[in-house]
CSV table of C-alpha atoms in Angstrom, one decimal:
chain,number,residue,atom,x,y,z
A,27,MET,CA,138.4,260.7,-2.6
A,28,SER,CA,134.8,260.5,-1.9
A,29,GLU,CA,134.7,261.3,-5.5
A,30,LYS,CA,137.1,258.5,-6.8
A,31,GLY,CA,135.5,256.2,-4.4
A,32,GLY,CA,132.3,257.6,-5.6
A,33,LYS,CA,133.7,256.3,-8.6
A,34,GLY,CA,135.6,253.1,-7.8
A,35,PHE,CA,132.3,252.4,-6.5
A,36,SER,CA,130.0,252.8,-9.0
A,37,LEU,CA,132.6,251.2,-11.2
A,38,LEU,CA,132.6,248.3,-9.2
A,39,ASN,CA,128.7,248.4,-9.1
A,40,LYS,CA,129.1,248.3,-13.1
A,41,GLY,CA,131.4,246.1,-12.6
A,42,GLY,CA,129.9,243.9,-10.3
A,43,SER,CA,126.7,244.2,-12.3
A,44,LEU,CA,127.8,243.4,-15.5
A,45,LYS,CA,129.5,240.5,-13.4
A,46,GLY,CA,126.2,239.7,-11.6
A,47,LYS,CA,124.6,239.8,-15.6
A,48,ASP,CA,127.2,238.2,-17.3
A,49,ASP,CA,127.4,234.3,-14.4
A,50,ASN,CA,123.5,235.2,-14.8
A,51,ALA,CA,123.5,235.6,-19.1
A,52,PRO,CA,123.3,231.6,-19.5
A,53,LYS,CA,120.5,231.3,-16.3
A,54,SER,CA,118.6,234.9,-18.1
A,55,THR,CA,118.6,233.1,-21.0
A,56,LYS,CA,117.1,230.4,-20.2
A,57,GLY,CA,114.3,232.5,-17.8
A,58,ARG,CA,113.5,234.3,-21.5
A,59,LYS,CA,110.6,233.2,-23.1
A,60,VAL,CA,112.7,233.4,-26.8
A,61,GLN,CA,116.0,231.4,-26.3
A,62,PHE,CA,117.7,229.8,-28.9
A,63,SER,CA,120.8,227.6,-28.0
A,64,TYR,CA,123.2,227.3,-30.7
A,65,GLU,CA,126.0,224.9,-31.0
A,66,GLY,CA,128.9,224.7,-33.6
A,67,SER,CA,127.8,227.9,-35.4
A,68,ASN,CA,130.8,230.6,-34.6
A,69,GLU,CA,129.5,233.6,-36.6
A,70,SER,CA,125.4,233.0,-34.5
A,71,ARG,CA,127.5,233.3,-31.2
A,72,THR,CA,129.6,235.6,-32.1
A,73,GLY,CA,126.4,237.7,-32.9
A,74,LEU,CA,124.7,236.7,-30.2
A,75,SER,CA,127.7,237.7,-27.3
A,76,SER,CA,127.9,240.9,-29.4
A,77,LYS,CA,124.5,241.9,-27.8
A,78,SER,CA,125.3,240.5,-24.1
A,79,GLY,CA,128.8,240.5,-23.6
A,80,GLY,CA,130.1,243.5,-25.5
A,81,LYS,CA,129.3,245.4,-22.6
A,82,VAL,CA,131.2,243.5,-20.5
A,83,GLU,CA,133.8,243.6,-22.1
A,84,THR,CA,135.0,247.1,-22.8
A,85,ALA,CA,134.1,247.6,-19.1
A,86,ILE,CA,136.4,245.0,-18.1
A,87,PRO,CA,139.7,247.0,-18.6
A,88,LYS,CA,138.4,249.5,-16.7
A,89,GLY,CA,137.1,247.3,-13.5
A,90,ASP,CA,139.7,246.7,-10.7
A,91,TRP,CA,138.1,243.4,-9.7
A,92,SER,CA,139.0,242.2,-13.3
A,93,LYS,CA,142.4,242.5,-13.9
A,94,GLY,CA,142.6,238.5,-13.3
A,95,GLY,CA,138.7,238.1,-14.9
A,96,LYS,CA,140.0,239.2,-17.9
A,97,GLY,CA,142.6,237.5,-18.8
A,98,ASP,CA,140.6,234.5,-17.6
A,99,LYS,CA,137.6,235.6,-19.5
A,100,VAL,CA,140.4,235.6,-22.8
A,101,ALA,CA,141.1,232.9,-21.8
A,102,TYR,CA,137.7,230.7,-21.8
A,103,GLY,CA,136.4,232.8,-24.9
A,104,GLY,CA,140.0,231.7,-26.4
A,105,LYS,CA,139.1,228.2,-26.2
A,106,SER,CA,135.2,227.5,-26.2
A,107,PRO,CA,134.2,228.3,-29.6
A,108,VAL,CA,137.9,226.3,-30.3
A,109,SER,CA,136.6,223.1,-28.6
A,110,LYS,CA,133.5,223.1,-29.7
A,111,GLU,CA,134.1,224.1,-33.4
A,112,LYS,CA,136.0,220.9,-34.0
A,113,ARG,CA,132.3,219.4,-33.1
A,114,PRO,CA,130.0,219.9,-35.6
A,115,LEU,CA,126.4,219.8,-34.6
A,116,GLU,CA,125.1,216.3,-34.3
A,117,LEU,CA,122.3,214.4,-33.4
A,118,LYS,CA,121.1,213.0,-29.8
A,119,ILE,CA,117.4,211.8,-29.8
A,120,GLU,CA,118.3,209.5,-27.3
A,121,GLN,CA,119.2,211.3,-24.8
A,122,GLU,CA,116.0,214.0,-24.8
A,123,LEU,CA,113.3,211.7,-25.4
A,124,PRO,CA,111.4,209.0,-23.2
A,125,THR,CA,112.8,205.6,-23.4
A,126,ASN,CA,109.4,204.6,-25.0
A,127,ALA,CA,109.9,206.6,-28.2
A,128,LYS,CA,110.0,204.9,-31.6
A,129,CYS,CA,111.3,207.3,-34.3
A,130,MET,CA,109.7,206.3,-37.4
A,131,PHE,CA,111.0,207.2,-40.9
A,132,ASP,CA,108.7,209.3,-43.0
A,133,CYS,CA,107.1,206.6,-44.8
A,134,GLU,CA,105.5,204.9,-42.1
A,135,ALA,CA,104.5,208.2,-40.5
A,136,THR,CA,102.5,208.6,-43.7
A,137,HIS,CA,101.2,205.6,-44.1
A,138,ILE,CA,99.3,205.7,-40.5
A,139,LEU,CA,98.6,209.5,-41.3
A,140,GLU,CA,96.7,208.5,-43.9
A,141,GLY,CA,94.4,205.6,-42.4
A,142,ILE,CA,94.0,208.2,-39.8
A,143,GLN,CA,93.2,210.3,-42.4
A,144,GLU,CA,90.5,208.3,-44.0
A,145,GLN,CA,88.5,207.4,-40.2
A,146,MET,CA,88.8,211.1,-39.7
A,147,VAL,CA,86.5,212.0,-42.7
A,148,VAL,CA,84.0,210.1,-40.8
A,149,LEU,CA,84.5,212.2,-37.8
A,150,SER,CA,84.6,215.0,-39.6
A,151,LYS,CA,80.6,215.0,-40.3
A,152,ASP,CA,80.0,215.9,-36.1
A,153,PRO,CA,80.5,219.6,-36.3
A,154,THR,CA,82.0,219.7,-32.5
A,155,ILE,CA,85.1,217.5,-34.1
A,156,LYS,CA,88.0,220.0,-35.5
A,157,ILE,CA,90.7,218.3,-37.1
A,158,PRO,CA,94.3,219.7,-36.1
A,159,VAL,CA,96.2,222.0,-38.1
A,160,SER,CA,98.9,220.2,-37.2
A,161,PHE,CA,97.1,216.7,-38.2
A,162,ASP,CA,97.3,218.3,-42.1
A,163,ARG,CA,100.8,220.2,-41.8
A,164,GLY,CA,101.9,216.7,-40.6
A,165,LEU,CA,100.6,214.3,-43.1
A,166,GLN,CA,101.6,217.0,-46.0
A,167,TYR,CA,105.1,216.6,-44.6
A,168,ALA,CA,105.1,213.3,-44.4
A,169,LYS,CA,103.4,212.7,-48.0
A,170,SER,CA,106.5,215.8,-49.6
A,171,THR,CA,109.2,214.1,-47.8
A,172,SER,CA,108.6,209.9,-47.7
A,173,HIS,CA,110.2,208.3,-50.6
A,174,PHE,CA,109.5,204.9,-50.6
A,175,LYS,CA,105.9,203.6,-51.4
A,176,ASN,CA,106.5,200.6,-49.5
A,177,PRO,CA,107.7,201.2,-45.9
A,178,LEU,CA,107.3,197.4,-44.7
A,179,ALA,CA,110.3,197.0,-47.1
A,180,VAL,CA,112.0,199.8,-46.1
A,181,ARG,CA,112.9,199.1,-42.0
A,182,PRO,CA,115.0,195.5,-43.1
A,183,ILE,CA,117.2,197.0,-45.1
A,184,LEU,CA,118.3,200.1,-42.3
A,185,GLU,CA,117.8,197.4,-39.2
A,186,PHE,CA,120.9,195.6,-39.2
A,187,LEU,CA,123.3,199.1,-39.1
A,188,THR,CA,121.6,198.9,-35.4
A,189,ASP,CA,124.3,195.5,-35.1
A,190,PHE,CA,127.2,198.8,-35.9
A,191,GLY,CA,126.7,200.5,-33.4
A,192,VAL,CA,124.0,202.9,-35.4
A,193,SER,CA,121.6,204.0,-33.2
A,194,ASP,CA,117.8,204.3,-33.9
A,195,GLY,CA,117.7,208.0,-35.0
A,196,GLU,CA,120.6,208.1,-36.9
A,197,ILE,CA,118.6,205.4,-39.3
A,198,CYS,CA,115.6,207.4,-39.7
A,199,LEU,CA,117.6,210.3,-41.1
A,200,ILE,CA,119.5,208.1,-43.3
A,201,SER,CA,116.0,206.6,-44.7
A,202,ASN,CA,114.5,210.2,-44.5
A,203,MET,CA,117.5,211.8,-46.7
A,204,CYS,CA,117.6,208.8,-48.6
A,205,PRO,CA,121.5,210.2,-49.3
A,206,GLU,CA,123.2,208.9,-52.7
A,207,THR,CA,126.6,208.0,-51.3
A,208,ILE,CA,128.4,207.7,-47.9
A,209,ASP,CA,130.2,211.1,-48.1
A,210,GLU,CA,126.7,212.6,-48.4
A,211,ALA,CA,125.4,209.7,-45.2
A,212,PHE,CA,128.6,210.9,-43.6
A,213,ALA,CA,128.2,214.9,-44.1
A,214,LEU,CA,124.4,214.6,-43.3
A,215,VAL,CA,124.5,212.1,-39.9
A,216,PRO,CA,128.2,213.8,-38.2
A,217,SER,CA,128.1,210.8,-35.3
A,218,LEU,CA,128.7,208.3,-38.0
A,219,LYS,CA,132.0,209.4,-38.4
A,220,ASP,CA,133.3,207.9,-35.6
A,221,LYS,CA,132.3,204.6,-36.7
A,222,ARG,CA,133.1,204.6,-40.2
A,223,ILE,CA,135.6,202.3,-40.4
A,224,LEU,CA,132.9,200.1,-38.9
A,225,VAL,CA,130.0,201.1,-41.0
A,226,ALA,CA,131.3,202.6,-44.2
A,227,VAL,CA,130.6,198.9,-45.9
A,228,PRO,CA,127.3,198.1,-44.4
A,229,LEU,CA,126.0,201.7,-44.8
A,230,LYS,CA,127.3,202.0,-48.5
A,231,ASP,CA,125.2,198.5,-49.7
A,232,ALA,CA,122.3,199.8,-47.8
A,233,LEU,CA,122.2,202.4,-49.7
A,234,SER,CA,122.6,201.0,-52.9
A,235,GLU,CA,119.6,198.8,-51.7
A,236,LEU,CA,117.5,202.1,-50.6
A,237,SER,CA,117.8,203.9,-54.1
A,238,LYS,CA,116.8,200.8,-55.8
A,239,LEU,CA,113.6,200.6,-53.7
A,240,LYS,CA,113.3,204.4,-54.4
A,241,GLN,CA,113.7,204.0,-58.4
A,242,SER,CA,111.5,201.0,-58.2
A,243,LYS,CA,108.7,203.2,-56.6
B,20,MET,CA,111.3,213.7,-37.0
B,21,PHE,CA,108.1,211.7,-36.3
B,22,PHE,CA,108.1,209.3,-33.4
B,23,HIS,CA,105.3,207.0,-31.9
B,24,ILE,CA,105.3,207.3,-28.4
B,25,VAL,CA,103.0,206.3,-25.2
B,26,LEU,CA,102.0,209.5,-23.4
B,27,GLU,CA,100.0,210.0,-20.4
B,28,ARG,CA,97.3,212.4,-18.9
B,29,ASN,CA,94.9,212.9,-16.4
B,30,MET,CA,91.4,213.7,-18.3
B,31,GLN,CA,88.8,215.0,-15.9
B,32,LEU,CA,85.2,214.1,-17.0
B,33,HIS,CA,82.3,215.9,-15.8
B,34,PRO,CA,79.2,213.5,-14.6
B,35,ARG,CA,76.8,214.4,-18.0
B,36,TYR,CA,79.4,211.9,-19.9
B,37,PHE,CA,79.3,209.2,-17.0
B,38,GLY,CA,76.9,206.3,-18.3
B,39,ARG,CA,77.6,203.4,-21.0
B,40,ASN,CA,79.5,205.9,-22.9
B,41,LEU,CA,81.9,207.1,-20.7
B,42,ARG,CA,85.6,205.9,-22.8
B,43,GLU,CA,84.1,207.0,-26.1
B,44,ASN,CA,82.7,210.4,-24.3
B,45,LEU,CA,86.9,210.3,-22.5
B,46,VAL,CA,88.3,208.9,-25.8
B,47,SER,CA,86.7,211.8,-27.5
B,48,LYS,CA,87.6,214.1,-25.3
B,49,LEU,CA,91.1,213.1,-24.5
B,50,MET,CA,91.9,213.6,-29.1
B,51,LYS,CA,90.4,217.6,-28.4
B,52,ASP,CA,92.8,218.2,-25.8
B,53,VAL,CA,95.4,216.4,-26.6
B,54,GLU,CA,95.5,216.8,-30.6
B,55,GLY,CA,97.3,219.4,-32.0
B,56,THR,CA,98.9,220.5,-28.9
B,57,CYS,CA,102.9,221.1,-28.4
B,58,SER,CA,105.5,220.7,-25.6
B,59,GLY,CA,109.3,221.1,-25.2
B,60,ARG,CA,109.7,217.4,-24.5
B,61,HIS,CA,107.6,215.5,-26.6
B,62,GLY,CA,106.7,218.1,-29.9
B,63,PHE,CA,103.3,218.1,-31.7
B,64,VAL,CA,100.8,215.5,-31.0
B,65,VAL,CA,100.1,215.2,-34.8
B,66,ALA,CA,97.5,211.8,-33.9
B,67,VAL,CA,96.5,209.8,-31.1
B,68,THR,CA,96.4,206.3,-32.8
B,69,GLY,CA,95.2,204.3,-29.8
B,70,ILE,CA,94.4,204.2,-26.2
B,71,GLU,CA,96.4,202.0,-24.4
B,72,ASP,CA,95.0,201.7,-20.3
B,73,ILE,CA,92.7,204.2,-18.8
B,74,GLY,CA,93.0,203.7,-15.2
B,75,LYS,CA,90.6,204.0,-12.4
B,76,GLY,CA,88.7,207.1,-11.8
B,77,LEU,CA,89.0,209.2,-9.0
B,78,ILE,CA,86.2,211.3,-7.6
B,79,ARG,CA,87.9,215.1,-7.0
B,80,ASP,CA,86.6,216.6,-3.4
B,81,GLY,CA,84.2,219.1,-3.3
B,82,THR,CA,82.8,218.6,-7.4
B,83,GLY,CA,81.3,216.1,-9.1
B,84,PHE,CA,84.3,215.4,-11.8
B,85,VAL,CA,86.4,212.2,-11.9
B,86,THR,CA,89.7,212.5,-12.8
B,87,PHE,CA,91.2,209.4,-14.7
B,88,PRO,CA,94.6,208.7,-15.8
B,89,VAL,CA,94.9,207.9,-19.3
B,90,LYS,CA,98.0,205.9,-21.4
B,91,TYR,CA,97.7,206.5,-25.3
B,92,GLN,CA,99.8,205.9,-28.2
B,93,CYS,CA,100.3,208.9,-30.5
B,94,VAL,CA,102.6,209.8,-33.4
B,95,VAL,CA,104.4,213.4,-32.2
B,96,PHE,CA,106.6,215.3,-34.3
B,97,ARG,CA,109.8,217.0,-33.3
B,98,PRO,CA,112.5,219.0,-34.3
B,99,PHE,CA,116.2,218.3,-32.7
B,100,LYS,CA,119.1,219.9,-33.4
B,101,GLY,CA,121.2,218.4,-35.5
B,102,GLU,CA,118.4,217.3,-37.9
B,103,ILE,CA,118.3,217.7,-41.6
B,104,LEU,CA,115.1,218.6,-43.1
B,105,GLU,CA,113.5,219.1,-45.9
B,106,ALA,CA,111.5,222.5,-45.7
B,107,VAL,CA,109.4,224.6,-47.9
B,108,VAL,CA,110.1,228.0,-48.2
B,109,THR,CA,107.4,230.7,-46.7
B,110,MET,CA,109.0,234.0,-47.2
B,111,VAL,CA,112.1,236.0,-48.0
B,112,ASN,CA,113.2,238.9,-46.4
B,113,LYS,CA,116.9,240.7,-45.7
B,114,MET,CA,117.5,239.2,-43.1
B,115,GLY,CA,117.4,235.8,-44.3
B,116,PHE,CA,113.8,233.2,-45.4
B,117,PHE,CA,111.3,232.1,-43.2
B,118,ALA,CA,110.0,228.0,-44.2
B,119,GLU,CA,107.8,225.2,-42.7
B,120,ALA,CA,108.4,221.5,-42.1
B,121,GLY,CA,105.6,220.2,-40.9
B,122,PRO,CA,103.8,222.1,-38.1
B,123,VAL,CA,107.2,223.5,-37.7
B,124,GLN,CA,108.6,227.2,-38.6
B,125,ILE,CA,112.9,227.7,-39.5
B,126,PHE,CA,114.4,230.3,-39.8
B,127,VAL,CA,117.1,230.8,-41.8
B,128,SER,CA,119.5,233.8,-41.2
B,129,ASN,CA,121.1,235.5,-43.9
B,130,HIS,CA,124.6,234.9,-42.0
B,131,LEU,CA,123.6,231.3,-42.0
B,132,ILE,CA,123.1,231.4,-45.9
B,133,PRO,CA,126.1,230.6,-48.2
B,134,ASP,CA,128.1,233.9,-48.5
B,135,ASP,CA,127.9,233.3,-52.4
B,136,MET,CA,124.3,233.9,-52.6
B,137,GLU,CA,123.3,237.8,-51.9
B,138,PHE,CA,119.2,238.7,-51.6
B,139,GLN,CA,117.7,240.3,-54.6
B,140,SER,CA,114.5,242.4,-53.9
B,141,GLY,CA,111.3,242.5,-56.0
B,142,ASP,CA,107.7,241.0,-56.5
B,143,MET,CA,109.2,238.0,-55.8
B,144,PRO,CA,112.8,238.5,-53.4
B,145,ASN,CA,114.9,235.3,-53.3
B,146,TYR,CA,118.4,234.4,-52.8
B,147,THR,CA,120.5,233.8,-55.7
B,148,THR,CA,124.5,232.9,-56.4
B,149,SER,CA,126.3,235.4,-58.4
B,150,ASP,CA,126.1,233.4,-62.0
B,151,GLY,CA,122.6,232.7,-61.0
B,152,SER,CA,122.5,229.0,-61.4
B,153,VAL,CA,120.8,229.0,-57.6
B,154,LYS,CA,118.2,231.0,-56.6
B,155,ILE,CA,115.5,230.2,-52.6
B,156,GLN,CA,112.8,231.9,-53.5
B,157,LYS,CA,108.9,231.1,-52.3
B,158,ASP,CA,107.8,227.8,-52.5
B,159,SER,CA,111.2,226.7,-53.3
B,160,GLU,CA,112.1,223.4,-51.0
B,161,VAL,CA,115.1,223.3,-49.0
B,162,ARG,CA,117.4,221.4,-47.1
B,163,LEU,CA,118.2,222.6,-44.2
B,164,LYS,CA,120.1,222.1,-40.7
B,165,ILE,CA,117.9,223.0,-37.5
B,166,ILE,CA,121.0,224.4,-35.1
B,167,GLY,CA,118.6,226.3,-32.6
B,168,LEU,CA,114.9,225.4,-31.3
B,169,ARG,CA,112.4,227.8,-29.4
B,170,VAL,CA,109.6,226.1,-27.8
B,171,ASP,CA,106.3,228.1,-26.7
B,172,ALA,CA,102.8,226.9,-25.8
B,173,THR,CA,101.5,226.7,-29.2
B,174,GLU,CA,104.5,225.6,-31.6
B,175,ILE,CA,108.1,224.9,-32.1
B,176,PHE,CA,110.0,227.6,-34.1
B,177,CYS,CA,113.6,226.8,-35.2
B,178,ILE,CA,117.0,228.6,-36.4
B,179,GLY,CA,118.2,226.5,-39.3
B,180,THR,CA,121.4,226.8,-41.3
B,181,ILE,CA,122.2,225.9,-45.4
B,182,LYS,CA,125.8,226.5,-44.8
B,183,ASP,CA,127.2,223.0,-44.5
B,184,ASP,CA,127.5,220.3,-47.3
B,185,PHE,CA,124.9,218.4,-48.8
B,186,LEU,CA,122.7,221.6,-48.0
B,187,GLY,CA,120.4,224.1,-50.2
B,188,VAL,CA,117.8,223.9,-52.7
B,189,ILE,CA,116.5,220.7,-54.0
B,190,ASN,CA,113.7,221.8,-55.8
B,191,ASP,CA,113.2,225.6,-57.7
B,192,PRO,CA,109.6,226.2,-58.3
B,193,THR,CA,110.6,227.7,-61.3
B,194,THR,CA,112.2,225.2,-63.0
B,195,VAL,CA,109.1,222.7,-62.3
């Protein structure tokens, strides 16, 4: 009895502790320094769950508390990846940045950072001032990815898309990637697909203007 | 992606910097403290572009330091989940490859590389398609999508994928 009770107790404890772990799994990942949150990738989800969730899954049949829980867990586990699979990972800039943040095209950033670099040449004569590494890398990246020499010409071509519900972040992404076809644009910016009917024609015109501008540089 | 943003910071200044050059000293201290730093919310502060406002200084009790609230404009670089970036490959191994986009490091796991690409070890480890037409090696330019982020005190590290449409190698350094 005591053994049974002991086993049951230890299983319940294990189950309880695992359940505790399981319940706290999302919280404990937040407390960890290394936290990767994945969306829209089943392989990575299964990869993650196999480490932390594997123990729970094997222990479930043993625990008494988990018979109903198993069913719940299986049902829950079965539903959530399927529902997340349908929506590809979308860009949600506006929700994460303060409202006063303004998206910049890579060509605009190049223009501004080059101007600052000229000033920094003067400042760098002072030995106490160090030019940060992130500035050099940021400038190099902006130069390599900007397709257009004249940022002032690019913004008017894409800004009118805001009238069709396209957000600033989406416009920036289109300008930085400079897709050649609207299929490419919809593939790279999945959130545009919801507005496809509205946006398809103006986007096609904008992309053809951009490609002319790109060729004329 | 680059952003232009207004941020606020409380700057503490030692009394030795007071005088006619107070403002210049405050601005240069701000730039030293802030440029090159990284935060989870704003990303990397790449450069300070201007000072919007410097508030009235408050003397801290017990010390002679004065705290000034400073509003400044700056260019920040922050990656987002779902963002498409063009990055340069820095290292390739059997687990995947590392790439850099500006100040941000990105790792693409071999699970998120198309199945028809296989790892080839050697002097120049790479991922190559079965017909040898596409190769990912050091210094290749790739277009990838960010699917995960990690932020610590000094850097942002991302997980990316090239397994979606219109992602993959843009420029192979061997063909250039």
